[in-house]
Coordinates of C-alpha atoms in Angstrom, one line a residue:
Chain Z
M220 CA -2.7 -17.6 -6.0
M221 CA -5.4 -15.0 -6.5
N222 CA -7.1 -17.6 -8.7
F223 CA -7.5 -19.9 -5.7
V224 CA -8.5 -17.1 -3.3
F225 CA -11.2 -15.8 -5.6
V226 CA -12.7 -19.3 -6.2
L227 CA -12.6 -20.0 -2.5
M228 CA -14.4 -16.8 -1.6
I229 CA -17.2 -17.3 -4.1
A230 CA -17.6 -21.0 -3.7
A231 CA -17.6 -21.0 0.1
G232 CA -20.0 -18.0 0.1
A233 CA -22.3 -19.6 -2.4
A234 CA -22.3 -22.8 -0.3
A235 CA -23.2 -20.9 2.8
F236 CA -26.1 -19.3 0.8
V237 CA -27.3 -22.7 -0.3
I238 CA -27.1 -24.2 3.2
S239 CA -29.3 -21.3 4.5
G240 CA -31.6 -21.9 1.5
D241 CA -31.3 -18.4 0.1
G242 CA -30.4 -18.8 -3.6
A243 CA -31.8 -15.4 -4.6
G244 CA -29.7 -13.7 -2.0
A245 CA -26.5 -15.2 -3.5
L246 CA -27.2 -13.7 -6.9
G247 CA -28.0 -10.4 -5.4
A248 CA -24.8 -10.3 -3.4
M249 CA -22.6 -11.1 -6.4
T250 CA -24.0 -8.3 -8.6
A251 CA -24.0 -6.0 -5.5
G252 CA -20.3 -6.6 -5.0
C253 CA -19.5 -5.4 -8.6
A254 CA -21.8 -2.4 -8.2
K255 CA -20.0 -1.5 -4.9
A256 CA -16.7 -1.7 -6.7
V257 CA -17.9 0.7 -9.4
E258 CA -19.3 3.0 -6.7
L259 CA -16.0 2.9 -4.8
I260 CA -13.9 3.8 -7.8
F261 CA -16.2 6.8 -8.6
S262 CA -16.3 8.0 -5.0
L263 CA -12.5 7.8 -4.5
A264 CA -11.6 9.1 -8.0
G265 CA -11.8 12.8 -7.1
A266 CA -9.4 12.6 -4.1
Y267 CA -7.1 10.2 -6.0
I268 CA -6.8 12.3 -9.1
F269 CA -6.2 15.4 -7.0
W270 CA -3.2 13.8 -5.1
M271 CA -1.7 12.3 -8.3
G272 CA -1.8 15.8 -9.8
I273 CA -0.1 17.3 -6.7
M274 CA 2.5 14.6 -6.5
K275 CA 3.4 15.1 -10.2
I276 CA 4.1 18.8 -9.4
A277 CA 6.5 17.5 -6.6
E278 CA 8.2 15.3 -9.2
R279 CA 8.5 18.1 -11.8
A280 CA 9.9 20.5 -9.1
G281 CA 12.8 18.0 -8.6
L282 CA 11.7 16.8 -5.2
V283 CA 11.9 13.1 -6.1
K284 CA 15.5 13.5 -7.3
K285 CA 16.4 15.6 -4.3
L286 CA 15.1 13.0 -1.9
A287 CA 16.8 10.2 -3.9
R288 CA 20.1 12.1 -3.6
S289 CA 19.8 12.6 0.2
M290 CA 19.0 8.9 0.7
E291 CA 22.1 7.7 -1.2
K292 CA 24.5 7.7 1.7
P293 CA 22.4 5.9 4.3
L294 CA 21.3 3.4 1.7
S295 CA 24.8 2.6 0.6
R296 CA 25.4 1.5 4.2
L297 CA 22.4 -0.9 4.0
M298 CA 23.5 -2.2 0.6
P299 CA 27.2 -2.6 0.6
G300 CA 28.9 -2.9 -2.7
A301 CA 25.9 -1.8 -4.8
E302 CA 27.2 1.6 -6.0
R303 CA 25.8 1.1 -9.5
A304 CA 22.3 0.3 -8.2
A305 CA 22.2 3.3 -5.9
G306 CA 20.6 5.6 -8.5
P307 CA 17.6 3.4 -9.4
V308 CA 17.2 2.1 -5.9
T309 CA 16.9 5.6 -4.4
L310 CA 14.7 6.8 -7.2
N311 CA 12.4 3.9 -6.7
L312 CA 12.0 4.5 -3.0
A313 CA 11.7 8.3 -3.5
A314 CA 9.0 7.8 -6.2
N315 CA 7.2 5.4 -3.8
F316 CA 7.5 8.0 -1.1
F317 CA 5.5 10.5 -3.2
G318 CA 3.0 7.8 -4.1
L319 CA 4.0 7.7 -7.7
G320 CA 3.6 4.0 -8.2
N321 CA 3.8 4.2 -12.0
A322 CA 7.1 6.0 -11.9
A323 CA 8.5 3.7 -9.2
T324 CA 8.1 0.4 -11.0
P325 CA 10.6 0.9 -13.9
F326 CA 13.2 2.2 -11.4
G327 CA 12.5 -0.9 -9.3
V328 CA 13.1 -3.2 -12.2
A329 CA 16.3 -1.3 -13.1
A330 CA 17.5 -1.6 -9.5
M331 CA 16.9 -5.3 -9.5
R332 CA 18.9 -5.7 -12.7
E333 CA 21.8 -3.8 -11.1
L334 CA 21.6 -5.8 -7.9
S335 CA 21.4 -9.2 -9.7
D336 CA 24.5 -11.3 -10.0
G337 CA 22.9 -13.3 -12.8
T338 CA 22.8 -16.6 -11.0
G339 CA 19.0 -16.7 -10.5
R340 CA 19.6 -16.5 -6.8
A341 CA 18.6 -13.4 -4.8
T342 CA 21.5 -11.4 -3.4
D343 CA 21.5 -9.9 0.1
N344 CA 21.0 -6.5 -1.4
M345 CA 18.0 -7.6 -3.5
A346 CA 16.3 -9.0 -0.4
M347 CA 17.1 -5.7 1.4
F348 CA 15.5 -3.8 -1.5
I349 CA 12.4 -5.9 -1.6
A350 CA 12.0 -5.8 2.2
L351 CA 12.4 -2.0 2.2
N352 CA 9.7 -1.8 -0.5
A353 CA 7.4 -3.9 1.6
S354 CA 7.3 -1.3 4.4
A355 CA 5.6 1.2 2.1
V356 CA 7.1 4.4 3.6
E357 CA 4.9 7.1 2.0
L358 CA 4.4 10.9 2.5
L359 CA 0.7 10.5 2.4
P360 CA -1.4 7.2 2.0
T361 CA -3.4 8.8 -0.8
A362 CA -5.6 5.7 -1.7
V363 CA -6.5 5.2 2.0
I364 CA -7.3 8.9 2.4
A365 CA -9.5 8.8 -0.7
I366 CA -11.5 5.8 0.6
R367 CA -11.8 7.5 4.1
T368 CA -13.1 10.6 2.4
A369 CA -15.6 8.5 0.3
C370 CA -16.8 6.8 3.5
G371 CA -17.7 10.1 5.1
S372 CA -14.8 10.4 7.6
A373 CA -14.8 13.6 9.7
A374 CA -11.0 13.6 9.6
P375 CA -9.7 11.6 6.6
Y376 CA -6.1 12.9 7.1
S377 CA -5.9 11.9 10.8
V378 CA -4.3 8.6 9.8
A379 CA -1.3 10.2 8.0
I380 CA 1.0 10.6 11.0
P381 CA 0.3 7.2 12.6
T382 CA 0.6 5.5 9.2
F383 CA 4.0 7.1 8.7
I384 CA 5.2 6.0 12.1
A385 CA 4.0 2.4 11.4
S386 CA 5.8 2.4 8.1
I387 CA 9.0 3.5 9.7
A388 CA 8.7 0.7 12.3
S389 CA 8.2 -1.7 9.5
A390 CA 11.2 -0.4 7.6
A391 CA 13.4 -0.8 10.7
A392 CA 12.1 -4.4 11.0
A393 CA 12.9 -5.0 7.3
V394 CA 16.5 -3.9 7.9
V395 CA 17.0 -5.9 11.0
S396 CA 15.3 -9.1 9.8
C397 CA 17.2 -8.9 6.5
R398 CA 20.6 -8.6 8.2
L399 CA 19.8 -11.5 10.5
L400 CA 18.2 -13.8 7.9
A401 CA 20.9 -13.2 5.4
R402 CA 23.4 -15.1 7.6
V403 CA 21.0 -18.0 8.1
V404 CA 19.5 -18.4 4.6
R405 CA 22.0 -19.5 2.0
Chain K
M267 CA -3.7 16.8 17.1
R268 CA -4.7 18.9 14.1
A269 CA -1.1 18.9 12.8
A270 CA -1.9 16.9 9.6
E271 CA -4.9 19.0 8.9
L272 CA -2.9 22.3 9.0
A273 CA 0.3 20.8 7.4
I274 CA -1.5 19.7 4.2
P275 CA -2.9 23.0 2.9
C276 CA 0.3 24.7 3.9
G277 CA 2.4 22.0 2.2
I278 CA 0.4 22.2 -1.0
A279 CA 0.6 26.0 -1.2
A280 CA 4.4 25.9 -0.4
L281 CA 4.9 23.1 -3.0
M282 CA 3.1 25.1 -5.7
V283 CA 5.0 28.3 -5.0
Y284 CA 8.3 26.4 -4.9
A285 CA 7.5 24.7 -8.2
L286 CA 6.7 28.0 -9.8
F287 CA 10.0 29.4 -8.5
K288 CA 11.7 26.3 -10.1
K289 CA 10.1 27.3 -13.4
V290 CA 7.8 24.3 -13.5
N291 CA 4.5 24.7 -15.4
V292 CA 2.5 23.8 -12.3
Y293 CA -0.8 23.7 -14.1
K294 CA 0.5 21.4 -16.8
A295 CA 2.1 19.1 -14.3
F296 CA -1.1 18.8 -12.3
I297 CA -3.0 17.9 -15.5
E298 CA -0.5 15.3 -16.4
G299 CA -0.6 13.7 -13.0
A300 CA -4.4 13.7 -13.0
K301 CA -4.2 12.1 -16.5
E302 CA -1.9 9.3 -15.2
A303 CA -4.4 8.6 -12.4
L304 CA -7.1 7.7 -15.0
P305 CA -5.6 4.4 -16.4
E306 CA -4.7 3.5 -12.9
L307 CA -8.3 3.9 -11.7
L308 CA -9.6 2.1 -14.7
G309 CA -7.0 -0.7 -14.3
I310 CA -7.9 -1.3 -10.7
L311 CA -11.7 -1.5 -11.4
P312 CA -11.8 -5.1 -12.8
P313 CA -9.8 -6.7 -10.0
L314 CA -11.8 -4.6 -7.5
C315 CA -15.0 -5.9 -9.0
A316 CA -13.8 -9.5 -8.6
M317 CA -12.6 -9.0 -5.0
M318 CA -15.6 -7.1 -3.9
T319 CA -17.9 -9.7 -5.4
G320 CA -16.1 -12.3 -3.3
I321 CA -16.2 -10.1 -0.2
E322 CA -19.9 -9.3 -0.7
V323 CA -20.9 -13.0 -1.1
M324 CA -18.9 -13.9 2.0
R325 CA -20.4 -11.0 4.0
A326 CA -24.1 -11.4 2.8
S327 CA -24.0 -15.2 3.3
G328 CA -22.9 -14.7 6.9
L329 CA -19.7 -16.6 6.2
M330 CA -17.5 -13.5 7.0
E331 CA -19.1 -13.1 10.4
A332 CA -18.8 -16.8 11.2
L333 CA -15.1 -16.7 10.2
C334 CA -14.5 -13.7 12.4
R335 CA -16.3 -15.4 15.3
A336 CA -14.2 -18.6 14.7
L337 CA -11.0 -16.5 14.7
S338 CA -12.1 -14.4 17.7
P339 CA -10.2 -16.5 20.3
V340 CA -7.0 -15.9 18.4
T341 CA -7.6 -12.2 17.7
G342 CA -8.8 -11.7 21.2
A343 CA -5.6 -13.2 22.6
L344 CA -3.7 -10.8 20.4
G345 CA -5.8 -7.9 21.7
M346 CA -7.2 -7.0 18.3
E347 CA -10.7 -6.7 16.8
S348 CA -11.8 -9.8 14.8
E349 CA -13.1 -7.6 12.0
L350 CA -9.5 -6.8 11.0
M351 CA -8.5 -10.4 10.5
P352 CA -9.7 -10.9 6.9
L353 CA -7.9 -7.7 5.9
I354 CA -4.6 -8.6 7.5
I355 CA -4.7 -12.1 5.9
L356 CA -5.5 -10.9 2.4
R357 CA -3.3 -7.7 2.5
P358 CA 0.0 -9.3 1.2
F359 CA -1.8 -11.0 -1.7
S360 CA -4.0 -8.4 -3.2
G361 CA -4.2 -4.6 -3.1
S362 CA -7.7 -4.7 -4.5
A363 CA -8.9 -7.1 -1.8
A364 CA -7.3 -4.8 0.8
L365 CA -9.1 -1.7 -0.6
G366 CA -12.4 -3.6 -0.8
L367 CA -12.1 -4.9 2.7
L368 CA -11.0 -1.4 3.9
R369 CA -14.1 0.1 2.4
E370 CA -16.3 -2.7 4.0
T371 CA -14.7 -2.1 7.4
L372 CA -15.0 1.7 7.3
E373 CA -18.6 1.3 6.2
T374 CA -19.7 -1.1 8.9
C375 CA -17.5 0.2 11.8
G376 CA -17.2 3.9 10.9
P377 CA -14.1 5.5 9.4
D378 CA -13.1 7.3 12.6
S379 CA -13.8 4.4 15.0
P380 CA -10.9 2.6 16.5
V381 CA -11.4 -0.4 14.1
G382 CA -11.6 2.0 11.2
M383 CA -8.4 3.8 12.2
A384 CA -6.6 0.5 12.6
A385 CA -7.7 -0.7 9.2
S386 CA -6.7 2.5 7.6
I387 CA -3.2 2.6 9.2
I388 CA -2.6 -1.1 8.4
V389 CA -3.5 -0.7 4.7
G390 CA -1.4 2.5 4.4
S391 CA 1.7 1.1 6.1
T392 CA 1.9 -2.3 4.4
E393 CA 2.4 -3.6 0.8
T394 CA 1.1 -6.4 -1.5
V395 CA 4.3 -8.4 -0.7
F396 CA 3.6 -11.4 -2.9
Y397 CA 2.7 -9.3 -5.9
T398 CA 5.7 -7.0 -5.6
T399 CA 8.2 -9.8 -5.2
A400 CA 6.7 -11.7 -8.1
V401 CA 7.0 -8.6 -10.4
Y402 CA 10.6 -7.7 -9.3
F403 CA 12.1 -11.1 -9.1
G404 CA 10.2 -12.2 -12.3
A405 CA 11.7 -9.2 -14.1
V406 CA 15.3 -10.4 -13.5
G407 CA 14.6 -14.2 -13.6
V408 CA 15.4 -14.9 -10.0
T409 CA 13.8 -18.1 -8.8
K410 CA 15.7 -18.7 -5.5
T411 CA 14.3 -15.8 -3.5
R412 CA 16.0 -16.8 -0.2
H413 CA 15.0 -14.6 2.7
A414 CA 13.4 -11.8 0.7
I415 CA 9.8 -12.9 1.2
P416 CA 10.2 -13.8 4.9
A417 CA 11.9 -10.5 5.6
A418 CA 9.2 -8.6 3.7
L419 CA 6.5 -10.5 5.6
I420 CA 8.2 -9.7 8.9
A421 CA 8.3 -6.0 7.9
G422 CA 4.6 -6.2 7.1
A423 CA 3.8 -7.9 10.4
V424 CA 5.6 -5.2 12.3
G425 CA 3.8 -2.5 10.4
T426 CA 0.5 -4.2 11.2
A427 CA 1.3 -4.5 14.9
A428 CA 2.4 -0.9 15.0
G429 CA -0.8 0.1 13.3
L430 CA -2.9 -1.8 15.8
L431 CA -1.1 -0.1 18.7
L432 CA -1.1 3.4 17.2
A433 CA -4.8 3.2 16.4
K434 CA -5.5 3.1 20.1
L435 CA -4.1 6.6 20.5
P436 CA -6.2 9.7 19.9
W437 CA -5.2 11.2 16.6
G438 CA -7.9 13.8 16.5
G439 CA -10.4 11.7 14.6

């Protein structure tokens, strides 16, 4: 998929350059893109490393586990009959909540294993888990904040509250659409 | 609305004291978290290079602008800025493309402008749906994904719409 997107972007852009008769501009743009990526990584690294450090403290202080435990009851309502998966599911969502993507993925895979019925067909609970993951409910959107800081925002954190509200709306939509679609899609 | 600005330093201080009280080696935990950020930053650099090369070629050639202009009747009818369209389209496919386009949007429109706020909220409240589903379903060998992807995309669309609406409110930017 990304293969196709990448080729399309470069080829279409290059064609536009050729049509406008600016071959030198094309080469300049290509290398400038890479240079911008390197610059971006450097400029957001400080804020990103800081937040990863802070979130690790939250994990060590047991906050991820605490949050996971408090989510178990409401989640068991969303995923009936998935008691064995409750642990990894809640730990995955809690780790994601603290922006600990590295920690979240293994829990996510373990959760999918517990939710699977071994038929190669997604269960209702698997779809619910995936859809909940897609709504990206997070305490702080650290990568976005890092980029806003790098771009010279006067208030890089001003997006935290609206982002959280949008994520909650998205999670609600995930639950409703999963419930409705599960009846239709076999 | 300076709530977020006040809450963050208070939250960090409270977290550190709480962690100390819980007998966590706070210093060591911070170092470990910071260390884990490094391979992540390094890992995202190559795909970011690829995506930002693509974005830069499209932008500098004038293709991006032409695309936005072509899409402007659609985006105008939806009541959104056409600059956000490439970001919204690429978001479910690639996290790197989303970060690259977010930077591009913040640079050209300003991070605290309405468009910059909308782009920030949208990237923060959505996921790379196709990537996540591929990883999770691939790990357990599920090929019939049923309604998982449509439901995840609906969740993303609602998050995006909510982001567009919320960006119009004053958040103290």
